[in-house]
XYZ file of N, CA and C in Angstrom:
561
model
N -10.607 -38.476 14.412
C -9.821 -38.299 13.196
C -10.703 -37.833 12.045
N -11.916 -38.299 12.011
C -12.824 -37.899 10.951
C -13.165 -36.411 11.079
N -13.359 -35.946 12.320
C -13.675 -34.539 12.537
C -12.508 -33.641 12.159
N -11.274 -34.063 12.445
C -10.087 -33.283 12.087
C -9.956 -33.196 10.576
N -10.152 -34.313 9.882
C -10.074 -34.313 8.423
C -11.156 -33.418 7.833
N -12.367 -33.480 8.394
C -13.462 -32.631 7.930
C -13.145 -31.147 8.151
N -12.584 -30.806 9.314
C -12.214 -29.421 9.607
C -11.139 -28.936 8.644
N -10.147 -29.788 8.363
C -9.095 -29.410 7.409
C -9.671 -29.160 6.025
N -10.612 -30.000 5.584
C -11.244 -29.821 4.287
C -12.040 -28.513 4.251
N -12.746 -28.211 5.328
C -13.520 -26.967 5.380
C -12.622 -25.746 5.319
N -11.487 -25.792 6.017
C -10.544 -24.665 5.978
C -10.008 -24.456 4.576
N -9.642 -25.547 3.919
C -9.117 -25.418 2.560
C -10.193 -24.934 1.605
N -11.423 -25.395 1.764
C -12.508 -24.994 0.876
C -12.801 -23.504 1.007
N -12.677 -22.961 2.182
C -12.929 -21.535 2.385
C -11.693 -20.692 2.112
N -10.582 -21.303 1.841
C -9.359 -20.558 1.560
C -8.737 -19.951 2.806
N -9.009 -20.495 3.961
C -8.482 -19.954 5.204
C -7.022 -20.362 5.349
N -6.196 -19.402 5.670
C -4.790 -19.715 5.896
C -4.656 -20.340 7.273
N -4.087 -21.503 7.330
C -3.966 -22.218 8.591
C -2.978 -21.551 9.532
N -1.985 -20.855 8.991
C -0.952 -20.267 9.838
C -1.522 -19.241 10.817
N -2.640 -18.633 10.493
C -3.244 -17.644 11.385
C -3.842 -18.298 12.620
N -4.108 -19.592 12.548
C -4.740 -20.268 13.662
C -3.750 -21.048 14.520
N -2.489 -20.991 14.172
C -1.487 -21.656 14.991
C -1.116 -20.754 16.156
N -0.463 -21.303 17.147
C -0.077 -20.517 18.316
C 0.885 -19.395 17.918
N 1.786 -19.660 16.999
C 2.709 -18.623 16.540
C 1.980 -17.478 15.867
N 0.945 -17.808 15.066
C 0.157 -16.783 14.396
C -0.631 -15.937 15.370
N -1.112 -16.560 16.432
C -1.874 -15.819 17.440
C -1.004 -14.843 18.214
N 0.256 -15.174 18.372
C 1.173 -14.298 19.103
C 1.854 -13.304 18.162
N 2.286 -13.787 16.994
C 3.091 -12.969 16.092
C 2.283 -11.851 15.439
N 1.052 -12.106 15.048
C 0.266 -11.106 14.317
C 0.019 -9.834 15.137
N -0.398 -9.930 16.411
C -0.548 -8.690 17.186
C 0.766 -7.922 17.371
N 1.853 -8.649 17.551
C 3.159 -7.995 17.692
C 3.531 -7.309 16.382
N 3.300 -8.002 15.278
C 3.594 -7.434 13.961
C 2.774 -6.166 13.724
N 1.486 -6.204 14.010
C 0.630 -5.027 13.819
C 1.042 -3.870 14.724
N 1.390 -4.181 15.959
C 1.806 -3.127 16.885
C 3.093 -2.463 16.419
N 4.048 -3.259 15.957
C 5.366 -2.720 15.583
C 5.389 -2.068 14.204
N 4.583 -2.578 13.263
C 4.681 -2.087 11.886
C 3.523 -1.193 11.466
N 2.451 -1.124 12.265
C 1.318 -0.269 11.904
C 0.977 0.715 13.023
N 0.656 0.195 14.193
C 0.141 1.047 15.268
C 1.169 2.087 15.733
N 2.365 1.641 16.080
C 3.379 2.586 16.560
C 3.808 3.582 15.479
N 4.098 3.126 14.229
C 4.429 4.122 13.197
C 3.284 5.106 12.933
N 2.043 4.636 13.005
C 0.904 5.544 12.806
C 0.849 6.577 13.925
N 1.101 6.142 15.155
C 1.113 7.082 16.283
C 2.242 8.107 16.120
N 3.407 7.643 15.711
C 4.531 8.551 15.502
C 4.235 9.542 14.377
N 3.534 9.088 13.347
C 3.154 9.982 12.256
C 2.216 11.064 12.772
N 1.248 10.654 13.566
C 0.339 11.643 14.169
C 1.126 12.664 14.995
N 2.028 12.177 15.842
C 2.810 13.078 16.697
C 3.630 14.052 15.847
N 4.199 13.559 14.764
C 5.000 14.431 13.891
C 4.144 15.476 13.203
N 2.952 15.073 12.783
C 2.069 16.019 12.107
C 1.562 17.098 13.061
N 1.213 16.704 14.258
C 0.643 17.649 15.206
C 1.694 18.460 15.960
N 2.878 17.900 16.124
C 3.926 18.565 16.899
C 5.241 18.563 16.111
N 5.178 18.997 14.864
C 6.342 18.937 13.978
C 7.532 19.699 14.532
N 7.284 20.800 15.209
C 8.388 21.599 15.740
C 9.145 20.870 16.840
N 8.495 19.973 17.575
C 9.149 19.245 18.662
C 9.777 17.931 18.209
N 9.344 17.392 17.081
C 9.765 16.057 16.670
C 10.590 16.041 15.397
N 11.329 17.049 15.107
C 12.226 17.021 13.964
C 11.674 17.628 12.702
N 10.430 18.014 12.700
C 9.848 18.720 11.576
C 9.821 17.948 10.281
N 10.220 18.626 9.225
C 10.106 18.102 7.877
C 10.929 16.829 7.662
N 12.069 16.720 8.286
C 12.928 15.545 8.112
C 12.221 14.285 8.617
N 11.603 14.376 9.778
C 10.910 13.222 10.352
C 9.673 12.879 9.533
N 8.941 13.891 9.106
C 7.746 13.640 8.296
C 8.140 12.995 6.975
N 9.220 13.458 6.368
C 9.701 12.849 5.119
C 10.089 11.391 5.342
N 10.770 11.092 6.446
C 11.154 9.727 6.788
C 9.903 8.852 6.935
N 8.881 9.389 7.594
C 7.667 8.604 7.803
C 6.899 8.407 6.510
N 6.901 9.383 5.635
C 6.268 9.198 4.331
C 6.973 8.104 3.530
N 8.297 8.063 3.624
C 9.048 6.990 2.961
C 8.663 5.633 3.550
N 8.520 5.579 4.877
C 8.118 4.319 5.517
C 6.751 3.871 5.011
N 5.784 4.790 4.961
C 4.442 4.398 4.543
C 4.411 4.009 3.076
N 5.266 4.584 2.245
C 5.370 4.168 0.854
C 5.899 2.737 0.776
N 6.924 2.437 1.540
C 7.473 1.080 1.579
C 6.428 0.110 2.125
N 5.735 0.508 3.187
C 4.683 -0.321 3.766
C 3.607 -0.621 2.721
N 3.183 0.401 1.979
C 2.149 0.214 0.958
C 2.618 -0.734 -0.143
N 3.856 -0.586 -0.573
C 4.369 -1.455 -1.631
C 4.451 -2.904 -1.155
N 4.906 -3.106 0.065
C 4.967 -4.467 0.608
C 3.559 -5.035 0.754
N 2.623 -4.221 1.186
C 1.241 -4.672 1.332
C 0.637 -5.064 -0.013
N 0.913 -4.286 -1.056
C 0.401 -4.602 -2.391
C 0.983 -5.920 -2.884
N 2.297 -6.090 -2.756
C 2.933 -7.335 -3.176
C 2.387 -8.504 -2.369
N 2.226 -8.304 -1.069
C 1.707 -9.352 -0.199
C 0.267 -9.705 -0.559
N -0.531 -8.718 -0.894
C -1.924 -8.978 -1.260
C -2.031 -9.717 -2.591
N -1.186 -9.368 -3.544
C -1.251 -9.992 -4.858
C -0.580 -11.365 -4.905
N 0.551 -11.503 -4.213
C 1.346 -12.727 -4.332
C 1.539 -13.457 -3.011
N 0.775 -13.082 -1.987
C 0.922 -13.696 -0.674
C 0.687 -15.187 -0.661
N -0.231 -15.652 -1.507
C -0.505 -17.086 -1.558
C 0.705 -17.874 -2.050
N 1.583 -17.237 -2.806
C 2.831 -17.886 -3.243
C 3.933 -17.632 -2.207
N 4.017 -16.397 -1.739
C 5.085 -16.015 -0.815
C 4.981 -16.724 0.537
N 3.776 -17.158 0.932
C 3.642 -17.852 2.211
C 4.401 -19.171 2.227
N 4.747 -19.667 1.050
C 5.517 -20.907 0.975
C 7.016 -20.664 1.109
N 7.447 -19.417 1.003
C 8.858 -19.073 1.191
C 9.168 -19.166 2.686
N 10.165 -19.948 3.044
C 10.490 -20.082 4.472
C 10.821 -18.726 5.104
N 10.242 -18.463 6.236
C 10.462 -17.256 7.031
C 10.037 -15.966 6.321
N 9.127 -16.058 5.357
C 8.685 -14.865 4.636
C 8.097 -13.828 5.582
N 7.229 -14.251 6.479
C 6.601 -13.300 7.406
C 7.635 -12.634 8.310
N 8.618 -13.394 8.734
C 9.661 -12.837 9.599
C 10.516 -11.842 8.818
N 10.853 -12.169 7.581
C 11.662 -11.271 6.748
C 10.890 -9.976 6.478
N 9.613 -10.095 6.153
C 8.778 -8.915 5.917
C 8.727 -8.042 7.173
N 8.537 -8.670 8.318
C 8.498 -7.957 9.592
C 9.825 -7.241 9.851
N 10.936 -7.919 9.610
C 12.253 -7.315 9.844
C 12.521 -6.146 8.900
N 12.127 -6.285 7.641
C 12.305 -5.186 6.681
C 11.516 -3.962 7.135
N 10.276 -4.176 7.562
C 9.459 -3.049 8.023
C 10.014 -2.439 9.301
N 10.536 -3.271 10.197
C 11.125 -2.735 11.432
C 12.384 -1.933 11.139
N 13.227 -2.433 10.252
C 14.434 -1.682 9.873
C 14.026 -0.368 9.218
N 13.011 -0.417 8.358
C 12.554 0.795 7.683
C 12.011 1.818 8.673
N 11.339 1.341 9.713
C 10.704 2.255 10.658
C 11.651 2.730 11.754
N 12.343 1.805 12.379
C 13.067 2.129 13.606
C 14.532 2.468 13.406
N 15.136 2.001 12.355
C 16.563 2.254 12.131
C 16.804 3.223 10.977
N 15.781 3.991 10.642
C 15.859 4.953 9.543
C 16.215 4.287 8.221
N 15.846 3.009 8.116
C 16.117 2.264 6.896
C 15.225 2.672 5.744
N 14.123 3.356 6.044
C 13.219 3.782 4.977
C 13.942 4.691 3.990
N 14.791 5.556 4.488
C 15.544 6.454 3.611
C 16.468 5.661 2.697
N 17.150 4.679 3.253
C 18.073 3.855 2.457
C 17.314 3.038 1.428
N 16.237 2.369 1.861
C 15.450 1.537 0.941
C 14.848 2.398 -0.158
N 14.287 3.537 0.226
C 13.662 4.424 -0.753
C 14.685 4.950 -1.757
N 15.791 5.500 -1.263
C 16.791 6.085 -2.160
C 17.494 5.048 -3.016
N 17.663 3.834 -2.503
C 18.398 2.805 -3.237
C 17.529 2.058 -4.245
N 16.305 1.713 -3.865
C 15.510 0.814 -4.694
C 14.259 1.445 -5.310
N 13.580 2.288 -4.600
C 12.253 2.718 -5.026
C 12.269 4.012 -5.825
N 13.066 4.964 -5.414
C 13.042 6.306 -5.984
C 13.237 6.311 -7.500
N 14.260 5.637 -7.984
C 14.554 5.643 -9.424
C 13.470 4.940 -10.229
N 12.949 3.835 -9.693
C 11.902 3.107 -10.411
C 10.667 3.989 -10.562
N 10.256 4.624 -9.480
C 9.076 5.488 -9.545
C 9.332 6.717 -10.403
N 10.521 7.279 -10.305
C 10.847 8.458 -11.114
C 10.825 8.116 -12.606
N 11.365 6.956 -12.973
C 11.410 6.555 -14.379
C 10.026 6.258 -14.954
N 9.097 5.844 -14.115
C 7.762 5.458 -14.586
C 6.667 6.399 -14.103
N 7.041 7.544 -13.583
C 6.082 8.466 -12.967
C 4.986 8.904 -13.935
N 5.359 9.311 -15.144
C 4.371 9.794 -16.099
C 3.431 8.677 -16.539
N 3.961 7.470 -16.724
C 3.114 6.343 -17.120
C 2.137 5.976 -16.013
N 2.600 5.994 -14.771
C 1.731 5.694 -13.638
C 0.644 6.756 -13.523
N 1.037 8.026 -13.641
C 0.054 9.113 -13.569
C -0.997 8.996 -14.667
N -0.551 8.685 -15.884
C -1.495 8.554 -16.998
C -2.462 7.401 -16.752
N -1.951 6.295 -16.263
C -2.819 5.145 -15.971
C -3.801 5.457 -14.852
N -3.336 6.160 -13.832
C -4.232 6.546 -12.739
C -5.289 7.534 -13.220
N -4.910 8.448 -14.113
C -5.884 9.380 -14.676
C -6.990 8.626 -15.413
N -6.600 7.617 -16.180
C -7.582 6.816 -16.899
C -8.484 6.082 -15.916
N -7.888 5.516 -14.874
C -8.676 4.801 -13.870
C -9.641 5.709 -13.140
N -9.184 6.902 -12.754
C -10.046 7.865 -12.075
C -11.171 8.300 -13.014
N -10.846 8.541 -14.277
C -11.874 8.916 -15.253
C -12.900 7.815 -15.439
N -12.443 6.587 -15.461
C -13.350 5.441 -15.608
C -14.290 5.344 -14.410
N -13.752 5.508 -13.198
C -14.579 5.446 -11.991
C -15.583 6.588 -11.987
N -15.133 7.785 -12.338
C -16.051 8.922 -12.387
C -17.170 8.673 -13.397
N -16.817 8.109 -14.542
C -17.810 7.832 -15.581
C -18.818 6.789 -15.096
N -18.332 5.750 -14.457
C -19.203 4.671 -14.000
C -20.068 5.063 -12.815
N -19.596 5.986 -11.993
C -20.387 6.405 -10.831
C -21.335 7.541 -11.173
N -21.293 8.016 -12.391
C -22.232 9.033 -12.837
C -22.129 10.348 -12.096
N -20.927 10.724 -11.698
C -20.730 12.004 -11.045
C -21.067 12.008 -9.562
N -21.232 10.830 -8.971
C -21.566 10.745 -7.546
C -20.507 11.414 -6.688
N -19.258 11.234 -7.040
C -18.162 11.817 -6.263
C -18.263 13.336 -6.246
N -18.478 13.932 -7.421
C -18.564 15.382 -7.504
C -19.786 15.909 -6.753
N -20.936 15.211 -6.867
C -22.134 15.650 -6.143
C -21.912 15.589 -4.641
N -21.217 14.562 -4.165
C -20.942 14.450 -2.733
C -20.027 15.585 -2.280
N -19.065 15.954 -3.107
C -18.175 17.058 -2.763
C -18.946 18.365 -2.670
N -19.841 18.594 -3.587
C -20.605 19.834 -3.597
C -21.550 19.873 -2.394
N -22.153 18.714 -2.077
C -23.145 18.685 -1.006
C -22.550 18.888 0.380
N -21.476 18.194 0.697
C -20.959 18.321 2.057
C -19.519 18.804 2.136
N -18.831 18.870 1.025
C -17.486 19.413 1.024
C -16.471 18.611 1.827
N -16.760 17.351 2.110
C -15.877 16.546 2.944
C -14.882 15.750 2.109
N -15.314 15.234 0.985
C -14.465 14.366 0.187
C -13.380 15.160 -0.527
N -12.169 14.605 -0.609
C -11.105 15.304 -1.343
C -11.363 15.229 -2.842
N -10.886 16.189 -3.591
C -11.112 16.158 -5.031
C -10.277 15.071 -5.700
N -10.832 14.470 -6.733
C -10.088 13.512 -7.540
C -9.556 14.259 -8.750
N -8.365 14.791 -8.618
C -7.753 15.532 -9.710
C -6.919 14.598 -10.557
N -6.842 14.863 -11.835
C -5.953 14.065 -12.665
C -4.514 14.183 -12.171
N -3.805 13.060 -12.138
C -2.420 13.057 -11.658
C -1.529 13.906 -12.540
N -1.876 14.029 -13.812
C -1.025 14.790 -14.716
C -1.031 16.276 -14.391
N -2.005 16.751 -13.598
C -1.991 18.156 -13.213
C -0.781 18.490 -12.353
N -0.265 17.480 -11.667
C 0.924 17.707 -10.849
C 2.168 17.851 -11.711
N 2.068 17.459 -12.968
C 3.216 17.493 -13.886
C 2.816 18.235 -15.149
N 2.847 19.546 -15.133
C 2.409 20.302 -16.302
C 3.289 20.077 -17.524
N 4.500 19.572 -17.338
C 5.405 19.342 -18.464
C 5.373 17.891 -18.905
N 4.219 17.247 -18.803
C 4.111 15.852 -19.198
C 4.468 15.706 -20.670
N 5.116 14.614 -20.988
C 5.568 14.394 -22.359
C 4.466 13.769 -23.204
N 4.741 13.621 -24.460
C 3.797 12.994 -25.379
C 3.599 11.526 -25.039
N 4.593 10.916 -24.396
C 4.472 9.509 -23.997
C 3.308 9.342 -23.044
N 3.215 10.226 -22.081
C 2.128 10.171 -21.109
C 0.787 10.303 -21.811
N 0.695 11.210 -22.768
C -0.544 11.429 -23.482
C -0.905 10.202 -24.319
N 0.078 9.608 -24.998
C -0.208 8.444 -25.834
C -0.587 7.235 -24.982
N 0.053 7.063 -23.825
C -0.314 5.971 -22.928
C -1.741 6.180 -22.441
N -2.062 7.397 -22.065
C -3.399 7.726 -21.582
C -4.443 7.446 -22.653
N -4.168 7.847 -23.911
C -5.119 7.622 -24.996
C -5.301 6.136 -25.271
N -4.203 5.372 -25.303
C -4.327 3.954 -25.608
C -5.056 3.207 -24.506
N -4.802 3.560 -23.250
C -5.499 2.897 -22.148
C -6.967 3.288 -22.147
N -7.276 4.568 -22.404
C -8.679 4.986 -22.403
C -9.436 4.358 -23.554
N -8.788 4.154 -24.702
C -9.442 3.487 -25.824
C -9.739 2.037 -25.480
N -8.798 1.361 -24.815
C -9.035 -0.038 -24.459
C -10.121 -0.151 -23.403
N -10.200 0.821 -22.483
C -11.251 0.808 -21.464
C -12.599 1.049 -22.113
N -12.685 2.010 -23.038
C -13.962 2.305 -23.680
C -14.424 1.148 -24.565
N -13.488 0.412 -25.164
C -13.854 -0.745 -25.976
C -14.375 -1.879 -25.123
N -13.822 -2.025 -23.901
C -14.255 -3.117 -23.038
C -15.591 -2.824 -22.380
N -15.965 -1.531 -22.348
C -17.237 -1.141 -21.724
C -18.315 -1.232 -22.717
């Protein structure tokens, strides 16, 4: 009993989630990864390499919607997972949402119903914030990214997001200026 109590204390001290070490976690996690990551990634590869045989642009668009939903769920899970793990059946619900999004063409419904308008309404603000973040990273790395691009040509360019939107409004510019001023003050 003393060893069990000591092991429990060590797990809590290291922040280890106990659910990963249960029998359900050992079985469920590989199934979850296979169904929500490995198979969709393989299908994405097949669509990219053989677009003419697999539905072309429609299938690729569906898969891009799935990966956007996957990324958003992953971000929420990473930031608030320590709270969400207390919600009964959270992992099962997350798994089911991803399966519906991937296998039942639910990504189109989820994207068009919930995500599209939110991102469209905040697109310029997100782009401006990302531009500030990219500029901050470039400044802090002292041009390492650009030198690596020139040297081997492998890395993709870090272009400002606002270049994709040449008709950006003054709101985007003012958000960008205020965020860059706060970043420069904190540095």
